[in-house]
PDB file of C-alpha atoms and ligand atoms in Angstrom:
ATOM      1  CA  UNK J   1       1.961  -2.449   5.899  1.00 98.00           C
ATOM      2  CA  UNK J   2      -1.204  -2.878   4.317  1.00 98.00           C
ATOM      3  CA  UNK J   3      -2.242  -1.621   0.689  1.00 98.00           C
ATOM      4  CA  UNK J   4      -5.431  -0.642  -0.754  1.00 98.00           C
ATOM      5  CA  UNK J   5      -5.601  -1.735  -4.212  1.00 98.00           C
ATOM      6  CA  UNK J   6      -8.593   0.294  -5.441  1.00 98.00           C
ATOM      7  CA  UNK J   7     -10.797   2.944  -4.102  1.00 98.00           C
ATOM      8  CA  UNK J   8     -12.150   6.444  -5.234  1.00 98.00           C
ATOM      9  CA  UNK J   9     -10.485   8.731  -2.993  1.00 98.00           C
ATOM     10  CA  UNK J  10     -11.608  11.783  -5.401  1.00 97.00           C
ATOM     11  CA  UNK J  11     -15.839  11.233  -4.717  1.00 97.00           C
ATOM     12  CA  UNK J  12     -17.288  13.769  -2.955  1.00 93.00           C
ATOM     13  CA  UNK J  13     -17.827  11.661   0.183  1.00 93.00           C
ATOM     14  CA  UNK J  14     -14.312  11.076   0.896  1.00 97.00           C
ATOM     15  CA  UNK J  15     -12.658  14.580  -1.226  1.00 96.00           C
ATOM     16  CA  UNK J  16     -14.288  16.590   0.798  1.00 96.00           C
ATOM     17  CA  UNK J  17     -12.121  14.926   4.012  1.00 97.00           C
ATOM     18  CA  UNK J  18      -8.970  13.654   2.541  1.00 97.00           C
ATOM     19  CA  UNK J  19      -7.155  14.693   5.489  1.00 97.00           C
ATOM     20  CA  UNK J  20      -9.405  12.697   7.808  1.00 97.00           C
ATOM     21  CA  UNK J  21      -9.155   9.345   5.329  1.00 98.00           C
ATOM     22  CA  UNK J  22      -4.696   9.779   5.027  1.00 98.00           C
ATOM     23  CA  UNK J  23      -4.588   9.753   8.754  1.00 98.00           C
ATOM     24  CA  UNK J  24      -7.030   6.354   9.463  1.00 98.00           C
ATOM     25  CA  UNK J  25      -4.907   5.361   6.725  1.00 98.00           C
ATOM     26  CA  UNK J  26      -2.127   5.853   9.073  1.00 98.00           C
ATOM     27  CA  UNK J  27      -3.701   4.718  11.753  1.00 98.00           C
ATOM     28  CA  UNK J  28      -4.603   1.377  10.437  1.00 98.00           C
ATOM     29  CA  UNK J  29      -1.237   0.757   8.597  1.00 98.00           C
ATOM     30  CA  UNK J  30      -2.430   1.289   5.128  1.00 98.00           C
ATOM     31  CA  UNK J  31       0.520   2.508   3.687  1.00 98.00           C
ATOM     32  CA  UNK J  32      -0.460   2.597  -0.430  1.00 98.00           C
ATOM     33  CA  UNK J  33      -3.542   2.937  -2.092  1.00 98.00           C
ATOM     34  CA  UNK J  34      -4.286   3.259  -5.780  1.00 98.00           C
ATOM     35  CA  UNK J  35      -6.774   5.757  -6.448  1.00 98.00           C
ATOM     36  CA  UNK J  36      -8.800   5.205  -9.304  1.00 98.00           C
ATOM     37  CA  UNK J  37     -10.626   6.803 -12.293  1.00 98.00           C
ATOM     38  CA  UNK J  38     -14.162   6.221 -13.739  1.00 98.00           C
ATOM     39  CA  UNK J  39     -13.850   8.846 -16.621  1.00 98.00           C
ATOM     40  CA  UNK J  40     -11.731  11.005 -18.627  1.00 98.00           C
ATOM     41  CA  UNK J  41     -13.606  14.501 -17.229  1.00 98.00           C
ATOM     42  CA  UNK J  42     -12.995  13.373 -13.186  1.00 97.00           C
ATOM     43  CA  UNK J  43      -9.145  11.834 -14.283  1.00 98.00           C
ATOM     44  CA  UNK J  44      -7.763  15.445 -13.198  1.00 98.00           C
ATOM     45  CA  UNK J  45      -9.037  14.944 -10.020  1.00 98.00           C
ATOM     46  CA  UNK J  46      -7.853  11.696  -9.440  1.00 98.00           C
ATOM     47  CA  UNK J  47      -3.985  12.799 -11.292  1.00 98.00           C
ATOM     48  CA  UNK J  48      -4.051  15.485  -8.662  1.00 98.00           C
ATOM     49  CA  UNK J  49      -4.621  13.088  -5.735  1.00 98.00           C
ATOM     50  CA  UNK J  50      -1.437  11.222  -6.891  1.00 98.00           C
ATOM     51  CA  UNK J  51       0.470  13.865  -7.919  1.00 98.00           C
ATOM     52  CA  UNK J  52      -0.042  15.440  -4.338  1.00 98.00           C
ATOM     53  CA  UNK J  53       0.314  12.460  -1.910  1.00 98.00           C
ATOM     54  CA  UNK J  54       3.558  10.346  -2.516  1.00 97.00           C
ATOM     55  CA  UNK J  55       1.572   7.096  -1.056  1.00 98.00           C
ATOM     56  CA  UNK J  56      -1.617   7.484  -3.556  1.00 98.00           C
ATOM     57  CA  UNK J  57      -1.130   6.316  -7.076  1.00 98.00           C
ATOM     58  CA  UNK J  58      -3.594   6.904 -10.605  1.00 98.00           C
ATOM     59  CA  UNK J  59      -5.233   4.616 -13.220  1.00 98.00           C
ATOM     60  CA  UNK J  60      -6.594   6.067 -16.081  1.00 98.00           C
ATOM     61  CA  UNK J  61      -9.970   4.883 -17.573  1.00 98.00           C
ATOM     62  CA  UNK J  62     -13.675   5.019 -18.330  1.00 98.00           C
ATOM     63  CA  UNK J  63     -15.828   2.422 -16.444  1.00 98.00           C
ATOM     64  CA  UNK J  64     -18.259   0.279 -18.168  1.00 97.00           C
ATOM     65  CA  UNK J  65     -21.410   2.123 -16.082  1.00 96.00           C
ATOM     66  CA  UNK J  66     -20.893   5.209 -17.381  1.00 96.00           C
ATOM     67  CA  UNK J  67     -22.443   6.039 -20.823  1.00 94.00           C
ATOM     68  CA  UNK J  68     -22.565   9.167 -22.298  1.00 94.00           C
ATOM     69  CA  UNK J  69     -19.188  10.526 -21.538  1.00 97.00           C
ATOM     70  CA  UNK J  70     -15.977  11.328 -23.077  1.00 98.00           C
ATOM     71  CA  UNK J  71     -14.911   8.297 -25.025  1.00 98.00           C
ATOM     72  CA  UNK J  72     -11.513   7.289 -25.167  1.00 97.00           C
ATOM     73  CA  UNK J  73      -9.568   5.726 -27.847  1.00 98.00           C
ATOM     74  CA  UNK J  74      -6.784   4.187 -27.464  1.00 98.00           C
ATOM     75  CA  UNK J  75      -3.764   6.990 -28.420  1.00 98.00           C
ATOM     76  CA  UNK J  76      -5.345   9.125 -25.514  1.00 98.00           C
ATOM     77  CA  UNK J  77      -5.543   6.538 -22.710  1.00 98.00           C
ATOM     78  CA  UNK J  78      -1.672   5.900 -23.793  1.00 98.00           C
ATOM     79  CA  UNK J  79      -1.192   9.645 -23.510  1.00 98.00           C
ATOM     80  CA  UNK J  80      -2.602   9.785 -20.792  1.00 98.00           C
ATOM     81  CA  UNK J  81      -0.989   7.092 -18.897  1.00 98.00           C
ATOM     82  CA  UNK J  82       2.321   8.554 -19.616  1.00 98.00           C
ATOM     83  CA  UNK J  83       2.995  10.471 -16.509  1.00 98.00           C
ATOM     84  CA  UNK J  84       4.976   8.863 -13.660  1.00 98.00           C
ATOM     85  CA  UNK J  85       1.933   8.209 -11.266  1.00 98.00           C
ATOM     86  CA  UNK J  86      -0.549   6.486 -13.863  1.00 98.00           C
ATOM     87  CA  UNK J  87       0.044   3.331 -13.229  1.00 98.00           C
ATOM     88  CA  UNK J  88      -2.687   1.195 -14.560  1.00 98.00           C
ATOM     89  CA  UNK J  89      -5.279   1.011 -17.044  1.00 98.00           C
ATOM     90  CA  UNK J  90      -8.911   1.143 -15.832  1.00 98.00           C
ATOM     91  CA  UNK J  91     -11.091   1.008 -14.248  1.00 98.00           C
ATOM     92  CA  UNK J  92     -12.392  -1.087 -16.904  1.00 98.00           C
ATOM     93  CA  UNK J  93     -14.247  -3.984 -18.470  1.00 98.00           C
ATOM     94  CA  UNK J  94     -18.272  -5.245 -18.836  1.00 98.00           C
ATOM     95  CA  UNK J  95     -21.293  -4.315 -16.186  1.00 97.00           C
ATOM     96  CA  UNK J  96     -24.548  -5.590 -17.798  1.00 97.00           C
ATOM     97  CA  UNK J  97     -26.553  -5.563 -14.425  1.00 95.00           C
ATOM     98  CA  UNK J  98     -26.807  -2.177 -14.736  1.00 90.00           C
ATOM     99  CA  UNK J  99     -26.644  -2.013 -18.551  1.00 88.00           C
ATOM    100  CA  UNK J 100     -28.887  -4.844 -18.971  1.00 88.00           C
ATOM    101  CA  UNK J 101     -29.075  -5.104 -22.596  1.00 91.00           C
ATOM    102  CA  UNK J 102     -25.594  -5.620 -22.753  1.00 91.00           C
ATOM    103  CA  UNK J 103     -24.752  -3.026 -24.923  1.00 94.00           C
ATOM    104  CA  UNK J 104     -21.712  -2.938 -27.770  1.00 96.00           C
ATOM    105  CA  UNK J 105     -20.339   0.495 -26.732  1.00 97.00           C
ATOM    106  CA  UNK J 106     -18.783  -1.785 -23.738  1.00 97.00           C
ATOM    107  CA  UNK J 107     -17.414  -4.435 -25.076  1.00 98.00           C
ATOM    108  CA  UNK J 108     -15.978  -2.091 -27.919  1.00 98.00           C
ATOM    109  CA  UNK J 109     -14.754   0.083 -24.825  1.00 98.00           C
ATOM    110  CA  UNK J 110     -13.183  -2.509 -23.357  1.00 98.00           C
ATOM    111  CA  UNK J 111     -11.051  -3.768 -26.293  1.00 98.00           C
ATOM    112  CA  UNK J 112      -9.942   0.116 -26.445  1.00 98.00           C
ATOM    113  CA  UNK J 113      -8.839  -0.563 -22.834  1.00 98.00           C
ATOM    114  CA  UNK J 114      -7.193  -3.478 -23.140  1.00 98.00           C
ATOM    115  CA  UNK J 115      -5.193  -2.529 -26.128  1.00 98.00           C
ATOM    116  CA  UNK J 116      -4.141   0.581 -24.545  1.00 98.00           C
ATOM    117  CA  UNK J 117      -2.525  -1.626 -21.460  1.00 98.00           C
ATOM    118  CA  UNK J 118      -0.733  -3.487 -23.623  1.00 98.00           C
ATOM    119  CA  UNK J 119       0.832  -0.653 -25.805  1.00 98.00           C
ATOM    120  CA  UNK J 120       1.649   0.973 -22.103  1.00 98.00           C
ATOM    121  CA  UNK J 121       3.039  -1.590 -20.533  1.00 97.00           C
ATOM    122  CA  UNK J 122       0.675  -0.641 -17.592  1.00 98.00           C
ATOM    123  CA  UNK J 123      -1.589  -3.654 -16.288  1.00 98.00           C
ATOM    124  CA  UNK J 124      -5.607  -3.285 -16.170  1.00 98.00           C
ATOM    125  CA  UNK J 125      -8.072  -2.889 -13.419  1.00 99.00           C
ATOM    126  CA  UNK J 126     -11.076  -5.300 -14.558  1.00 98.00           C
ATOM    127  CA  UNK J 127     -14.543  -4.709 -13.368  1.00 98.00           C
ATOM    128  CA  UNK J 128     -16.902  -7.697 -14.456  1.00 98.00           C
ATOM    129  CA  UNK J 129     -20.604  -7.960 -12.643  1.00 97.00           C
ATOM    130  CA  UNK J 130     -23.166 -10.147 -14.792  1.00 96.00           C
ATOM    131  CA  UNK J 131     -21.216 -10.560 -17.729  1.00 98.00           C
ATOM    132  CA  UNK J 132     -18.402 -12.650 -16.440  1.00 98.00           C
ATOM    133  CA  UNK J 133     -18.059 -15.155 -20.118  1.00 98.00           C
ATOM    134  CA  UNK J 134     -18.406 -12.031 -22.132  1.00 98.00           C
ATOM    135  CA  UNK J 135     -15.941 -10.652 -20.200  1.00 98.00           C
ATOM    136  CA  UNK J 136     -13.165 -13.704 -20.429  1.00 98.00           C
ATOM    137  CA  UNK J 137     -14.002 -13.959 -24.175  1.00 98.00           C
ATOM    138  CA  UNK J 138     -12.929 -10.707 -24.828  1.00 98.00           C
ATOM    139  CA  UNK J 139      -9.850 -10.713 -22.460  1.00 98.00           C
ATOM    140  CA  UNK J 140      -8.260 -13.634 -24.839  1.00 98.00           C
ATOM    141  CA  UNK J 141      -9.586 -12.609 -27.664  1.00 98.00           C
ATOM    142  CA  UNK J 142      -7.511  -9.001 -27.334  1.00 98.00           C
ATOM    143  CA  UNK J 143      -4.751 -10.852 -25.537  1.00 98.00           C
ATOM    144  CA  UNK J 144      -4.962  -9.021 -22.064  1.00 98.00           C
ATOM    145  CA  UNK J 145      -2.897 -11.800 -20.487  1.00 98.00           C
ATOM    146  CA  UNK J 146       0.010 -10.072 -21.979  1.00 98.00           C
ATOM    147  CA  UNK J 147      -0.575  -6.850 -20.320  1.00 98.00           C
ATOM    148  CA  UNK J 148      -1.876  -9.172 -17.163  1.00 98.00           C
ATOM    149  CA  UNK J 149      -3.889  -7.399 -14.267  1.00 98.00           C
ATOM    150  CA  UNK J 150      -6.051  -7.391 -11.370  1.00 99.00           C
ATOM    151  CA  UNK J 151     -10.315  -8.778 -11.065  1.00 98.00           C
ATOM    152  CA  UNK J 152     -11.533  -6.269  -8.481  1.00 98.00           C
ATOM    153  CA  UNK J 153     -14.369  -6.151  -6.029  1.00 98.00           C
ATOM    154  CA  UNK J 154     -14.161 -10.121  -7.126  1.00 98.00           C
ATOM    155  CA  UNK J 155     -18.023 -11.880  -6.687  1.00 98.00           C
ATOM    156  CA  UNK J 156     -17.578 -13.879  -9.515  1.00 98.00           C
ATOM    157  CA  UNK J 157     -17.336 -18.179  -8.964  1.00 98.00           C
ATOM    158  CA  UNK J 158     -14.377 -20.358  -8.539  1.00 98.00           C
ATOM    159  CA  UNK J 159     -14.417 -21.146 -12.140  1.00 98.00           C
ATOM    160  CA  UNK J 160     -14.359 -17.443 -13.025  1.00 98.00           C
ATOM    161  CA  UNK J 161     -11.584 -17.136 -10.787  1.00 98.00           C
ATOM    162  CA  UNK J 162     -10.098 -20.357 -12.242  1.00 98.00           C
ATOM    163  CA  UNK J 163     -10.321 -18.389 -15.959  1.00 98.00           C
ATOM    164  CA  UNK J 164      -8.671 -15.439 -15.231  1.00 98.00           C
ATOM    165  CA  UNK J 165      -5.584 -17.281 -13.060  1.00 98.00           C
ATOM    166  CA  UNK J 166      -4.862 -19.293 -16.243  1.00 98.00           C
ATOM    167  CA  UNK J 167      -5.079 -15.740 -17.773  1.00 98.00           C
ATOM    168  CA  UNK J 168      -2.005 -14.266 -14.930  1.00 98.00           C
ATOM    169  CA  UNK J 169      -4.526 -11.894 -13.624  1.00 98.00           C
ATOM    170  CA  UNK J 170      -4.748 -11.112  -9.850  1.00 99.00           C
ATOM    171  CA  UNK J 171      -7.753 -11.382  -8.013  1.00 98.00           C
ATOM    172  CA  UNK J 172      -8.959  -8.519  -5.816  1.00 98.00           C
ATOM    173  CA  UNK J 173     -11.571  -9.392  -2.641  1.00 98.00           C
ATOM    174  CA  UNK J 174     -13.424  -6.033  -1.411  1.00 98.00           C
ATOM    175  CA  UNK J 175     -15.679  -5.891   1.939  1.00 98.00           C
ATOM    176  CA  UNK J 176     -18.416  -8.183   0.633  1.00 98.00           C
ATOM    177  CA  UNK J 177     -16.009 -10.980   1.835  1.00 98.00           C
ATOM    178  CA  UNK J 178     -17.006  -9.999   4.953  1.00 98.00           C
ATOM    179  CA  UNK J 179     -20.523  -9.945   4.925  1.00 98.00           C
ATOM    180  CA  UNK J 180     -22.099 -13.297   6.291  1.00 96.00           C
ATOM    181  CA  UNK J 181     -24.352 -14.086   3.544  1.00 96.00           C
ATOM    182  CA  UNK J 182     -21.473 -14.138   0.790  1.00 98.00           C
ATOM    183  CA  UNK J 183     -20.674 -17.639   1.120  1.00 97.00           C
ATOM    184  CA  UNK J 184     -19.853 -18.613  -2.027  1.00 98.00           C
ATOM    185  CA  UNK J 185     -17.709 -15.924  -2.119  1.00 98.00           C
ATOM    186  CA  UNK J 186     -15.502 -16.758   1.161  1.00 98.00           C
ATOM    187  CA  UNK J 187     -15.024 -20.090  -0.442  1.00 98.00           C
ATOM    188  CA  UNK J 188     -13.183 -18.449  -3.221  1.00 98.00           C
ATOM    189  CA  UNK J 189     -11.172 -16.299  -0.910  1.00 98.00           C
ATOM    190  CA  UNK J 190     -10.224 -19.540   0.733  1.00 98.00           C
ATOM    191  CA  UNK J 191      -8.698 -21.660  -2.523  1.00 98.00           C
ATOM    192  CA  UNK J 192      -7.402 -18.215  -4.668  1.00 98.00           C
ATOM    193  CA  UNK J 193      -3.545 -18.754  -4.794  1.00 98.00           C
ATOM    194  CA  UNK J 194      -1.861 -16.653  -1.848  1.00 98.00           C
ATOM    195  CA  UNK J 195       0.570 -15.222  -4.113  1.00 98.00           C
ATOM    196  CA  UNK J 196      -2.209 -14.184  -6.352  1.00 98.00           C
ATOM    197  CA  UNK J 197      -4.799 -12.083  -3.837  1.00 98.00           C
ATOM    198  CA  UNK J 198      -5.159  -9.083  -3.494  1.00 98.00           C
ATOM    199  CA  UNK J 199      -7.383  -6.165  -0.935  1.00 98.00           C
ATOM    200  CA  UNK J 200      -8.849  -3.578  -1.714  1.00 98.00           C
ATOM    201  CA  UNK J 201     -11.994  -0.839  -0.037  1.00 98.00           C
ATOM    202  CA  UNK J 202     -13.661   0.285  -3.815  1.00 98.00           C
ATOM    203  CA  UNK J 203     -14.435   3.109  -1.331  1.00 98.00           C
ATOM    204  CA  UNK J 204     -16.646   4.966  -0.653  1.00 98.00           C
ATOM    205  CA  UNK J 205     -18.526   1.792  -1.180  1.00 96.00           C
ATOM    206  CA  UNK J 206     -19.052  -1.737   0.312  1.00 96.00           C
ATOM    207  CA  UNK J 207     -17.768  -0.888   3.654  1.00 96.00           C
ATOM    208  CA  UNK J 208     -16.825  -4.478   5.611  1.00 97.00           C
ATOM    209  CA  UNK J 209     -18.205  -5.359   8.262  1.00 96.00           C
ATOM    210  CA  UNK J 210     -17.817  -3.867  11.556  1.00 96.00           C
ATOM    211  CA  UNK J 211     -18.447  -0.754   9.325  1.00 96.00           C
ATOM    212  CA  UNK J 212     -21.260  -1.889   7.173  1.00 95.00           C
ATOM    213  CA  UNK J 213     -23.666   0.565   5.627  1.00 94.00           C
ATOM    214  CA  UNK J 214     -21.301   3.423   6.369  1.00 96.00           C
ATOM    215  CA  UNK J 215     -18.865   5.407   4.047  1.00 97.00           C
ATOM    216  CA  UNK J 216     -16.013   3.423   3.601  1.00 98.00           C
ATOM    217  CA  UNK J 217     -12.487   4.443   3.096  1.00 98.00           C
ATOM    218  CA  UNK J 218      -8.776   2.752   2.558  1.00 98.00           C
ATOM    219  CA  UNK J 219      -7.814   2.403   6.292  1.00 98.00           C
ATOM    220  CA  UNK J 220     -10.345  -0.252   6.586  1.00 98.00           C
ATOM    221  CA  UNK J 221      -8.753  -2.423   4.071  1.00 98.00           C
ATOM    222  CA  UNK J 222      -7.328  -3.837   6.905  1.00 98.00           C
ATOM    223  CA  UNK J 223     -10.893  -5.760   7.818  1.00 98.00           C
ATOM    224  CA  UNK J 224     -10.794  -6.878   4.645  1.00 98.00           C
ATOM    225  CA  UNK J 225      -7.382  -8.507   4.992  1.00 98.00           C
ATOM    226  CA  UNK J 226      -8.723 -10.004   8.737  1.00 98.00           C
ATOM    227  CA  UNK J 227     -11.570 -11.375   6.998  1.00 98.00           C
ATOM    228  CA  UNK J 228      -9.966 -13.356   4.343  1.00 98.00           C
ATOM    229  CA  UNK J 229      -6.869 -14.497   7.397  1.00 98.00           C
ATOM    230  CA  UNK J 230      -9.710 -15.941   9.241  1.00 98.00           C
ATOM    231  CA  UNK J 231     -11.125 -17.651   6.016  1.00 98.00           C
ATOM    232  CA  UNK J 232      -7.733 -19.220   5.473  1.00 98.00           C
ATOM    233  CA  UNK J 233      -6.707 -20.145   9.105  1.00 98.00           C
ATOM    234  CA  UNK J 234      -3.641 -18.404   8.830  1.00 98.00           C
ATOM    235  CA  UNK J 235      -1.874 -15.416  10.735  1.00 98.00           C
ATOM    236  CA  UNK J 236      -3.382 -11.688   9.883  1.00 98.00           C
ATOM    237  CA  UNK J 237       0.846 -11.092   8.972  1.00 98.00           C
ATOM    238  CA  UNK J 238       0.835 -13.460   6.090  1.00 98.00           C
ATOM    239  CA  UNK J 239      -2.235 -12.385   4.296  1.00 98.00           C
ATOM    240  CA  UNK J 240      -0.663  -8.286   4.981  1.00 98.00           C
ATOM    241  CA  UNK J 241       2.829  -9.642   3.289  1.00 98.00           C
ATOM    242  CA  UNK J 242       1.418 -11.745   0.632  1.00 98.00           C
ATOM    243  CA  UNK J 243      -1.286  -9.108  -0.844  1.00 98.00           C
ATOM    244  CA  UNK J 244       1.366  -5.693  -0.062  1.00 98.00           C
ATOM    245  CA  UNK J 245       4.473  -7.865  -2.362  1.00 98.00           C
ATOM    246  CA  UNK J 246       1.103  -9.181  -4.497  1.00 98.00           C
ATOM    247  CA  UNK J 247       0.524  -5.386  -4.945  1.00 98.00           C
ATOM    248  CA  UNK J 248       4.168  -4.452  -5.705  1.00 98.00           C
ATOM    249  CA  UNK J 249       5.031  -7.177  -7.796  1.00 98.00           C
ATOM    250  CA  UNK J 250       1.744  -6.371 -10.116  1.00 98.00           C
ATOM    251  CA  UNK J 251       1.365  -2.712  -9.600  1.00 98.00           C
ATOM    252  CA  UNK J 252       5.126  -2.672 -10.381  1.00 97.00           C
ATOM    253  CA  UNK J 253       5.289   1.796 -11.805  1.00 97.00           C
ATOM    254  CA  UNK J 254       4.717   2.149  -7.524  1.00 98.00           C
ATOM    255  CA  UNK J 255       7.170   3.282  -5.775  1.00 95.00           C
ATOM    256  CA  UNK J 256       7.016   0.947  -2.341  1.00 94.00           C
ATOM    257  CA  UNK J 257       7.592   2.802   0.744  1.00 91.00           C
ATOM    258  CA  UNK J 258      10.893   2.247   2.650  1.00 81.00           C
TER     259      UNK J 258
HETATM  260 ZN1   ZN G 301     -15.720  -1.601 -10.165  1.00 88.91          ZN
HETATM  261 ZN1   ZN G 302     -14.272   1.001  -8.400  1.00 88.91          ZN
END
């Protein structure tokens, strides 16, 4: 069985076809995924997901794109993670490609976040995309290695990767490890701990390749997975063991299917 790790199941490219995605799901042995939120006003959505489907799980948080919205402090991100199927902080963390002048409203969003995991319990979901130091800085500075987590849709270097090891986190390879110009990135794939990987979709985007360019979805986690066996010279079987107990052991609110 193979497990998604993060994708966006409530967008309107996939919500409006849920049905469709659960059964490639099925079809491609994808037997978990963890659904998760951007912001507090879609977190319903995503809840609902969860709270419907045994095999989809919820995070709770605000991404670092999105300004303007409905800010959380930290008693209503621990509220809200209260409920059975929450079982993560995030998505969270620092995106100053798209917020170029590297605003404070994220890094003082982020602290919120990370304080919030630890008074959960619940580990975070890190986004990081240009602002990888800034992003490190503040994960010691507000102790996240205590609450420990997962670097998704990883494109960061070796050293990066290096960092947040030392820091316990999990790192998280989406379908850009299978596009052929992301060398650097395959390299990493290659020398990240096997007990420390994780796969994920971060669908409805970044489908891998054979599916490049189209919508993507959890069932195709599994190219993901094939990808990174490849990379590694090892059997397809390992790298679906090592990332679903990886998954488990982090992720460790979900349930795991008999
Ligand atoms: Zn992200
Ligand atoms: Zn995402």
């Amino acid at each position: 069985m193979f497990v998604d790790s993060h994708c966006h199941l409530d967008f309107p490219d996939l919500a409006n076809r849920v049905d469709d995605v659960l059964a490639t799901m099925a079809a491609n042995g994808v037997g978990t995924a963890l659904c998760i939120s951007v912001k507090l006003e879609d977190f319903p959505r995503v809840l609902g997901l969860a709270e419907r489907h045994a095999h989809l799980w919820a995070t709770v948080g605000v991404h670092p794109d999105n300004d303007g919205v409905d800010e959380p402090d930290v008693a209503r991100l621990v509220a809200l993670a209260d409920h059975p199927k929450v079982v993560a902080i995030g998505e969270t963390g620092l995106d100053y490609y798209w917020q170029k002048d590297a605003p404070e409203w994220q890094r003082e969003r982020f602290r919120v976040h990370i304080r919030a995991a630890r008074e959960t319990g619940k580990p975070l979901v890190i986004h990081t995309r240009s602002a990888a130091e800034d992003t490190l800085r503040l994960m010691r500075e507000e102790g996240a290695g205590e609450a420990g987590g997962v670097m998704h849709c990883f494109t960061e270097t070796w050293a990066v990767a290096e960092a947040a090891l030392e820091l316990g986190f999990y790192i998280s390879f989406s379908g850009i490890v299978t596009f052929r110009n992301a060398k650097d990135l395959k390299e990493v794939a290659r020398r990240v701990p096997l007990d420390r990987l994780l796969i994920e979709t971060d669908s409805p985007y970044l489908a891998p390749v054979p599916h490049r360019g189209r919508t993507n979805e959890p069932g195709w986690v599994v190219h993901v997975a094939e990808e990174i066996a490849r990379l590694r010279d090892i059997p397809l079987a390992s790298v679906e063991q090592a990332t679903t107990d990886n998954f488990f052991r982090l992720f460790r609110h979900v349930q795991r299917p008999l």
